Coordinates of C-alpha atoms in Angstrom, one line a residue:
Chain A
Q1 CA 0.0 0.0 0.0
K2 CA 1.3 3.5 -0.9
E3 CA 2.0 6.0 1.8
V4 CA -0.2 8.6 0.0
E5 CA -3.3 7.7 -2.0
Q6 CA -4.9 10.1 -4.5
D7 CA -7.7 9.4 -7.0
P8 CA -6.2 10.0 -10.4
G9 CA -9.5 11.2 -11.9
P10 CA -9.9 12.7 -14.4
L11 CA -12.4 15.1 -12.9
S12 CA -14.4 17.3 -15.2
V13 CA -16.5 20.2 -13.9
P14 CA -18.3 23.2 -15.4
E15 CA -16.8 26.6 -15.0
G16 CA -17.9 28.2 -11.7
A17 CA -18.2 24.8 -9.8
I18 CA -16.7 24.1 -6.5
V19 CA -14.0 21.4 -6.8
S20 CA -12.9 19.1 -4.0
L21 CA -9.6 17.2 -4.3
N22 CA -8.5 14.7 -1.7
C23 CA -5.7 12.5 -0.5
T24 CA -5.3 10.0 2.3
Y25 CA -2.1 8.9 3.9
S26 CA -0.8 6.3 6.3
N27 CA 2.3 7.8 7.9
S28 CA 1.3 9.6 11.1
A29 CA 4.7 11.3 11.2
F30 CA 3.7 13.6 8.4
Q31 CA 3.3 17.2 9.6
Y32 CA 3.6 19.4 6.5
F33 CA 1.0 19.1 3.8
M34 CA 1.3 20.7 0.4
W35 CA -0.6 20.9 -2.9
Y36 CA 1.3 21.3 -6.1
R37 CA -0.3 22.2 -9.4
Q38 CA 1.1 20.8 -12.7
Y39 CA 0.1 22.2 -16.0
S40 CA 0.4 19.9 -19.1
R41 CA 4.1 19.4 -20.1
K42 CA 5.3 21.5 -17.2
G43 CA 6.9 20.8 -13.8
P44 CA 4.8 20.9 -10.6
E45 CA 4.6 24.2 -8.8
L46 CA 3.7 24.7 -5.1
L47 CA 0.2 26.0 -4.7
M48 CA -0.4 25.9 -1.0
Y49 CA 1.0 24.3 2.2
T50 CA -0.5 23.6 5.6
Y51 CA 1.2 22.7 8.9
S52 CA -0.5 20.1 11.0
S53 CA -4.3 20.1 11.2
G54 CA -6.6 22.9 10.2
N55 CA -7.6 25.1 7.3
K56 CA -5.8 27.6 5.2
E57 CA -7.3 29.9 2.6
D58 CA -5.7 31.7 -0.3
G59 CA -8.1 33.4 -2.6
R60 CA -10.3 30.8 -4.2
F61 CA -8.3 27.9 -2.8
T62 CA -8.7 26.3 0.7
A63 CA -6.6 23.5 2.0
Q64 CA -7.9 21.3 4.9
V65 CA -6.0 18.8 7.0
D66 CA -7.6 16.3 9.3
K67 CA -4.7 14.4 10.9
S68 CA -7.1 12.2 13.0
S69 CA -8.5 10.8 9.8
K70 CA -5.2 11.1 7.8
Y71 CA -7.2 13.0 5.2
I72 CA -6.4 16.2 3.3
S73 CA -8.4 18.2 0.9
L74 CA -8.1 21.1 -1.5
F75 CA -11.2 23.1 -2.4
I76 CA -11.4 25.4 -5.4
R77 CA -14.2 27.9 -5.4
D78 CA -15.5 29.5 -8.6
S79 CA -13.4 27.2 -10.7
Q80 CA -11.9 28.7 -13.9
P81 CA -10.7 27.0 -17.2
S82 CA -7.2 28.2 -16.1
D83 CA -7.5 25.9 -13.1
S84 CA -7.4 22.9 -15.5
A85 CA -4.2 21.0 -14.5
T86 CA -3.1 18.0 -12.4
Y87 CA -3.1 18.6 -8.7
L88 CA -0.6 16.6 -6.6
C89 CA -0.8 16.4 -2.8
A90 CA 2.6 16.2 -1.1
M91 CA 3.6 15.7 2.5
N92 CA 6.6 15.3 4.8
S93 CA 7.5 14.9 8.4
G94 CA 9.3 18.2 8.7
G95 CA 13.0 18.7 9.5
Y96 CA 13.6 18.9 5.9
Q97 CA 12.9 15.2 5.2
K98 CA 12.0 14.1 1.7
V99 CA 8.6 14.8 0.4
T100 CA 6.2 12.1 -0.6
F101 CA 3.8 12.9 -3.5
G102 CA 0.4 11.5 -4.4
T103 CA -0.1 10.4 -8.0
G104 CA -2.1 13.5 -8.9
T105 CA -5.7 14.2 -9.9
K106 CA -6.3 15.6 -13.3
L107 CA -8.9 18.4 -13.3
Q108 CA -10.6 19.8 -16.4
V109 CA -12.8 22.9 -16.0
I110 CA -15.1 23.3 -19.0
P111 CA -16.1 26.8 -20.0
Chain B
D1 CA 16.6 33.7 -12.0
A2 CA 16.1 31.3 -14.9
G3 CA 14.7 28.6 -12.6
V4 CA 15.8 25.0 -12.8
I5 CA 17.2 24.1 -16.2
Q6 CA 17.1 20.6 -17.6
S7 CA 18.5 19.2 -20.8
P8 CA 17.6 17.7 -23.1
R9 CA 13.9 18.4 -23.1
H10 CA 13.2 15.3 -25.2
E11 CA 15.3 12.2 -25.7
V12 CA 14.5 9.3 -28.0
T13 CA 16.9 6.4 -27.8
E14 CA 17.1 2.7 -28.5
M15 CA 17.2 0.0 -25.9
G16 CA 20.7 -0.6 -24.7
Q17 CA 22.0 2.9 -25.3
E18 CA 23.3 5.1 -22.6
V19 CA 21.2 8.1 -21.6
T20 CA 22.5 11.2 -19.7
L21 CA 20.1 13.7 -18.3
R22 CA 21.4 17.1 -17.1
C23 CA 20.2 19.6 -14.5
K24 CA 21.2 23.0 -13.3
P25 CA 19.6 24.0 -10.0
I26 CA 18.6 27.4 -8.9
S27 CA 21.6 29.3 -7.7
G28 CA 21.9 29.2 -3.9
H29 CA 19.8 26.1 -3.5
D30 CA 21.5 23.4 -1.5
Y31 CA 19.1 20.5 -2.2
L32 CA 18.7 18.8 -5.5
F33 CA 16.2 16.1 -6.3
W34 CA 15.7 13.7 -9.2
Y35 CA 12.2 12.4 -9.9
R36 CA 10.6 10.1 -12.4
Q37 CA 6.9 10.6 -13.4
T38 CA 4.7 8.0 -15.1
M39 CA 1.0 7.7 -15.4
M40 CA 0.9 4.4 -13.5
R41 CA 3.3 5.3 -10.6
G42 CA 3.1 9.1 -10.4
L43 CA 6.0 11.2 -9.2
E44 CA 8.7 9.0 -7.7
L45 CA 11.8 10.3 -5.9
L46 CA 14.9 8.6 -7.3
I47 CA 17.7 10.4 -5.3
Y48 CA 18.4 13.6 -3.6
F49 CA 21.6 15.5 -2.7
N50 CA 22.4 18.0 0.0
N51 CA 25.4 20.3 -0.7
N52 CA 26.4 18.0 -3.5
V53 CA 26.4 14.9 -1.4
P54 CA 23.9 12.1 -2.1
I55 CA 21.6 11.7 1.0
D56 CA 19.1 9.1 -0.1
D57 CA 19.3 7.0 -3.2
S58 CA 16.8 4.3 -2.1
G59 CA 14.5 5.3 -5.0
M60 CA 17.0 4.4 -7.7
P61 CA 15.4 1.4 -9.3
E62 CA 18.4 -0.5 -10.4
D63 CA 22.2 -0.4 -10.8
R64 CA 21.6 0.8 -14.3
F65 CA 20.7 4.2 -12.8
S66 CA 23.4 6.5 -11.4
A67 CA 23.5 10.2 -10.4
K68 CA 26.2 12.6 -9.7
M69 CA 26.6 16.2 -8.5
P70 CA 30.1 17.3 -9.1
N71 CA 29.4 20.9 -8.0
A72 CA 26.6 23.1 -6.7
S73 CA 25.4 24.1 -10.2
F74 CA 25.3 20.8 -12.1
S75 CA 23.9 17.3 -11.7
T76 CA 23.5 14.3 -14.1
L77 CA 21.3 11.2 -14.1
K78 CA 22.6 8.4 -16.2
I79 CA 20.9 5.3 -17.4
Q80 CA 23.1 2.6 -18.8
P81 CA 21.9 0.4 -20.5
S82 CA 18.4 1.9 -21.1
E83 CA 15.3 -0.2 -21.4
P84 CA 11.8 0.5 -22.7
R85 CA 10.4 0.5 -19.2
D86 CA 12.6 3.5 -18.4
S87 CA 10.4 5.7 -20.6
A88 CA 9.0 8.5 -18.5
V89 CA 9.4 12.2 -17.7
Y90 CA 12.3 12.8 -15.5
F91 CA 12.2 16.0 -13.3
C92 CA 15.0 17.7 -11.5
A93 CA 14.0 20.0 -8.6
S94 CA 16.0 22.1 -6.2
S95 CA 15.2 23.8 -2.8
N96 CA 16.8 25.9 -0.2
R97 CA 16.7 25.1 3.5
G98 CA 15.3 28.3 4.8
L99 CA 13.4 29.1 7.9
A100 CA 10.2 27.3 6.8
G101 CA 9.7 23.8 7.9
Y102 CA 8.1 22.7 4.7
N103 CA 10.1 21.7 1.7
E104 CA 9.1 23.9 -1.3
Q105 CA 10.7 22.3 -4.3
F106 CA 11.2 24.2 -7.6
F107 CA 10.9 21.9 -10.5
G108 CA 12.5 22.1 -13.9
P109 CA 10.5 21.5 -17.1
G110 CA 11.4 17.8 -17.3
T111 CA 13.1 15.6 -19.8
R112 CA 10.7 13.3 -21.7
L113 CA 12.6 10.1 -22.3
T114 CA 11.4 7.4 -24.8
V115 CA 13.3 4.2 -25.1
L116 CA 12.4 2.2 -28.1

Protein backbone atom coordinates (compact mmCIF):
# COMPACT_ATOMS: atom_id res chain seq x y z
CA GLN A 1 0.00 0.00 0.00
CA LYS A 2 1.28 3.46 -0.90
CA GLU A 3 1.98 6.00 1.83
CA VAL A 4 -0.16 8.56 -0.01
CA GLU A 5 -3.28 7.69 -2.01
CA GLN A 6 -4.92 10.05 -4.47
CA ASP A 7 -7.71 9.44 -6.95
CA PRO A 8 -6.21 10.02 -10.42
CA GLY A 9 -9.47 11.25 -11.93
CA PRO A 10 -9.92 12.71 -14.44
CA LEU A 11 -12.37 15.12 -12.87
CA SER A 12 -14.40 17.26 -15.24
CA VAL A 13 -16.49 20.17 -13.93
CA PRO A 14 -18.27 23.19 -15.43
CA GLU A 15 -16.80 26.64 -14.96
CA GLY A 16 -17.87 28.18 -11.66
CA ALA A 17 -18.24 24.85 -9.84
CA ILE A 18 -16.70 24.07 -6.47
CA VAL A 19 -14.00 21.42 -6.78
CA SER A 20 -12.91 19.07 -4.03
CA LEU A 21 -9.63 17.18 -4.34
CA ASN A 22 -8.55 14.70 -1.70
CA CYS A 23 -5.71 12.54 -0.46
CA THR A 24 -5.34 9.97 2.27
CA TYR A 25 -2.10 8.94 3.89
CA SER A 26 -0.83 6.30 6.27
CA ASN A 27 2.27 7.83 7.87
CA SER A 28 1.29 9.55 11.11
CA ALA A 29 4.66 11.33 11.20
CA PHE A 30 3.66 13.65 8.35
CA GLN A 31 3.32 17.24 9.57
CA TYR A 32 3.59 19.42 6.47
CA PHE A 33 0.98 19.06 3.77
CA MET A 34 1.30 20.67 0.38
CA TRP A 35 -0.56 20.93 -2.88
CA TYR A 36 1.31 21.26 -6.13
CA ARG A 37 -0.27 22.20 -9.44
CA GLN A 38 1.12 20.81 -12.68
CA TYR A 39 0.09 22.15 -16.05
CA SER A 40 0.44 19.92 -19.08
CA ARG A 41 4.07 19.35 -20.07
CA LYS A 42 5.35 21.49 -17.20
CA GLY A 43 6.92 20.76 -13.84
CA PRO A 44 4.84 20.91 -10.64
CA GLU A 45 4.61 24.23 -8.78
CA LEU A 46 3.73 24.71 -5.13
CA LEU A 47 0.20 26.03 -4.73
CA MET A 48 -0.38 25.89 -0.97
CA TYR A 49 0.97 24.33 2.20
CA THR A 50 -0.48 23.65 5.63
CA TYR A 51 1.20 22.71 8.85
CA SER A 52 -0.50 20.05 11.00
CA SER A 53 -4.29 20.09 11.19
CA GLY A 54 -6.62 22.90 10.23
CA ASN A 55 -7.62 25.06 7.31
CA LYS A 56 -5.76 27.56 5.19
CA GLU A 57 -7.33 29.87 2.65
CA ASP A 58 -5.69 31.67 -0.26
CA GLY A 59 -8.07 33.39 -2.61
CA ARG A 60 -10.28 30.80 -4.24
CA PHE A 61 -8.28 27.94 -2.75
CA THR A 62 -8.74 26.33 0.67
CA ALA A 63 -6.59 23.54 2.04
CA GLN A 64 -7.85 21.35 4.87
CA VAL A 65 -6.00 18.79 6.95
CA ASP A 66 -7.59 16.27 9.29
CA LYS A 67 -4.73 14.39 10.94
CA SER A 68 -7.07 12.24 13.01
CA SER A 69 -8.48 10.78 9.80
CA LYS A 70 -5.23 11.09 7.83
CA TYR A 71 -7.15 12.96 5.17
CA ILE A 72 -6.38 16.19 3.34
CA SER A 73 -8.43 18.21 0.89
CA LEU A 74 -8.08 21.09 -1.51
CA PHE A 75 -11.18 23.09 -2.40
CA ILE A 76 -11.36 25.38 -5.38
CA ARG A 77 -14.22 27.88 -5.44
CA ASP A 78 -15.55 29.47 -8.62
CA SER A 79 -13.36 27.19 -10.73
CA GLN A 80 -11.94 28.66 -13.92
CA PRO A 81 -10.71 27.03 -17.15
CA SER A 82 -7.22 28.19 -16.15
CA ASP A 83 -7.47 25.85 -13.14
CA SER A 84 -7.36 22.88 -15.53
CA ALA A 85 -4.25 21.00 -14.46
CA THR A 86 -3.10 18.02 -12.44
CA TYR A 87 -3.08 18.59 -8.69
CA LEU A 88 -0.62 16.61 -6.58
CA CYS A 89 -0.79 16.39 -2.83
CA ALA A 90 2.56 16.16 -1.07
CA MET A 91 3.64 15.75 2.51
CA ASN A 92 6.65 15.31 4.76
CA SER A 93 7.48 14.95 8.39
CA GLY A 94 9.32 18.23 8.71
CA GLY A 95 12.97 18.67 9.54
CA TYR A 96 13.56 18.85 5.86
CA GLN A 97 12.85 15.20 5.22
CA LYS A 98 12.03 14.07 1.71
CA VAL A 99 8.59 14.82 0.35
CA THR A 100 6.17 12.07 -0.61
CA PHE A 101 3.83 12.91 -3.49
CA GLY A 102 0.43 11.55 -4.43
CA THR A 103 -0.05 10.38 -8.00
CA GLY A 104 -2.09 13.49 -8.87
CA THR A 105 -5.69 14.21 -9.87
CA LYS A 106 -6.28 15.58 -13.34
CA LEU A 107 -8.85 18.38 -13.33
CA GLN A 108 -10.60 19.83 -16.35
CA VAL A 109 -12.79 22.92 -15.99
CA ILE A 110 -15.11 23.29 -18.96
CA PRO A 111 -16.08 26.83 -20.04
CA ASP B 1 16.63 33.72 -11.99
CA ALA B 2 16.08 31.32 -14.88
CA GLY B 3 14.74 28.60 -12.64
CA VAL B 4 15.83 24.98 -12.78
CA ILE B 5 17.22 24.11 -16.18
CA GLN B 6 17.09 20.62 -17.62
CA SER B 7 18.49 19.22 -20.84
CA PRO B 8 17.62 17.71 -23.14
CA ARG B 9 13.87 18.40 -23.11
CA HIS B 10 13.18 15.33 -25.21
CA GLU B 11 15.26 12.22 -25.73
CA VAL B 12 14.47 9.26 -27.95
CA THR B 13 16.90 6.39 -27.84
CA GLU B 14 17.09 2.70 -28.51
CA MET B 15 17.18 -0.01 -25.93
CA GLY B 16 20.69 -0.64 -24.66
CA GLN B 17 21.97 2.87 -25.26
CA GLU B 18 23.34 5.12 -22.55
CA VAL B 19 21.23 8.12 -21.62
CA THR B 20 22.47 11.16 -19.71
CA LEU B 21 20.10 13.74 -18.32
CA ARG B 22 21.38 17.07 -17.06
CA CYS B 23 20.21 19.58 -14.49
CA LYS B 24 21.25 23.02 -13.35
CA PRO B 25 19.58 23.96 -10.04
CA ILE B 26 18.60 27.43 -8.94
CA SER B 27 21.64 29.32 -7.72
CA GLY B 28 21.94 29.23 -3.95
CA HIS B 29 19.79 26.14 -3.47
CA ASP B 30 21.50 23.42 -1.49
CA TYR B 31 19.13 20.50 -2.17
CA LEU B 32 18.70 18.79 -5.50
CA PHE B 33 16.17 16.06 -6.30
CA TRP B 34 15.68 13.70 -9.23
CA TYR B 35 12.17 12.37 -9.86
CA ARG B 36 10.57 10.10 -12.43
CA GLN B 37 6.92 10.56 -13.41
CA THR B 38 4.70 8.01 -15.12
CA MET B 39 0.95 7.68 -15.41
CA MET B 40 0.95 4.45 -13.46
CA ARG B 41 3.29 5.33 -10.61
CA GLY B 42 3.05 9.11 -10.42
CA LEU B 43 6.01 11.15 -9.22
CA GLU B 44 8.72 8.97 -7.69
CA LEU B 45 11.79 10.29 -5.91
CA LEU B 46 14.91 8.62 -7.28
CA ILE B 47 17.68 10.35 -5.34
CA TYR B 48 18.43 13.61 -3.61
CA PHE B 49 21.57 15.55 -2.75
CA ASN B 50 22.40 18.04 -0.04
CA ASN B 51 25.42 20.26 -0.65
CA ASN B 52 26.42 17.99 -3.55
CA VAL B 53 26.41 14.86 -1.35
CA PRO B 54 23.91 12.05 -2.09
CA ILE B 55 21.65 11.67 0.96
CA ASP B 56 19.07 9.09 -0.10
CA ASP B 57 19.27 6.96 -3.23
CA SER B 58 16.78 4.33 -2.10
CA GLY B 59 14.46 5.25 -4.97
CA MET B 60 17.00 4.43 -7.67
CA PRO B 61 15.37 1.42 -9.31
CA GLU B 62 18.43 -0.53 -10.40
CA ASP B 63 22.17 -0.39 -10.78
CA ARG B 64 21.58 0.80 -14.31
CA PHE B 65 20.74 4.20 -12.81
CA SER B 66 23.41 6.49 -11.40
CA ALA B 67 23.48 10.15 -10.43
CA LYS B 68 26.25 12.60 -9.71
CA MET B 69 26.55 16.16 -8.54
CA PRO B 70 30.13 17.30 -9.12
CA ASN B 71 29.40 20.88 -8.04
CA ALA B 72 26.61 23.08 -6.74
CA SER B 73 25.43 24.08 -10.19
CA PHE B 74 25.29 20.79 -12.08
CA SER B 75 23.93 17.28 -11.73
CA THR B 76 23.52 14.31 -14.06
CA LEU B 77 21.31 11.24 -14.06
CA LYS B 78 22.62 8.42 -16.19
CA ILE B 79 20.88 5.26 -17.36
CA GLN B 80 23.12 2.56 -18.79
CA PRO B 81 21.87 0.45 -20.48
CA SER B 82 18.44 1.94 -21.08
CA GLU B 83 15.31 -0.21 -21.37
CA PRO B 84 11.80 0.55 -22.72
CA ARG B 85 10.37 0.53 -19.19
CA ASP B 86 12.58 3.52 -18.39
CA SER B 87 10.39 5.66 -20.64
CA ALA B 88 9.02 8.46 -18.46
CA VAL B 89 9.36 12.15 -17.72
CA TYR B 90 12.34 12.85 -15.50
CA PHE B 91 12.23 15.97 -13.34
CA CYS B 92 14.97 17.72 -11.49
CA ALA B 93 14.00 19.97 -8.57
CA SER B 94 15.95 22.14 -6.17
CA SER B 95 15.21 23.78 -2.85
CA ASN B 96 16.78 25.90 -0.19
CA ARG B 97 16.74 25.06 3.48
CA GLY B 98 15.28 28.29 4.76
CA LEU B 99 13.36 29.06 7.91
CA ALA B 100 10.18 27.34 6.76
CA GLY B 101 9.72 23.77 7.92
CA TYR B 102 8.08 22.66 4.74
CA ASN B 103 10.06 21.75 1.70
CA GLU B 104 9.10 23.86 -1.30
CA GLN B 105 10.75 22.34 -4.28
CA PHE B 106 11.21 24.19 -7.56
CA PHE B 107 10.90 21.89 -10.53
CA GLY B 108 12.49 22.07 -13.93
CA PRO B 109 10.49 21.51 -17.13
CA GLY B 110 11.42 17.84 -17.26
CA THR B 111 13.06 15.55 -19.80
CA ARG B 112 10.68 13.30 -21.72
CA LEU B 113 12.56 10.06 -22.33
CA THR B 114 11.40 7.45 -24.80
CA VAL B 115 13.33 4.20 -25.07
CA LEU B 116 12.41 2.17 -28.14
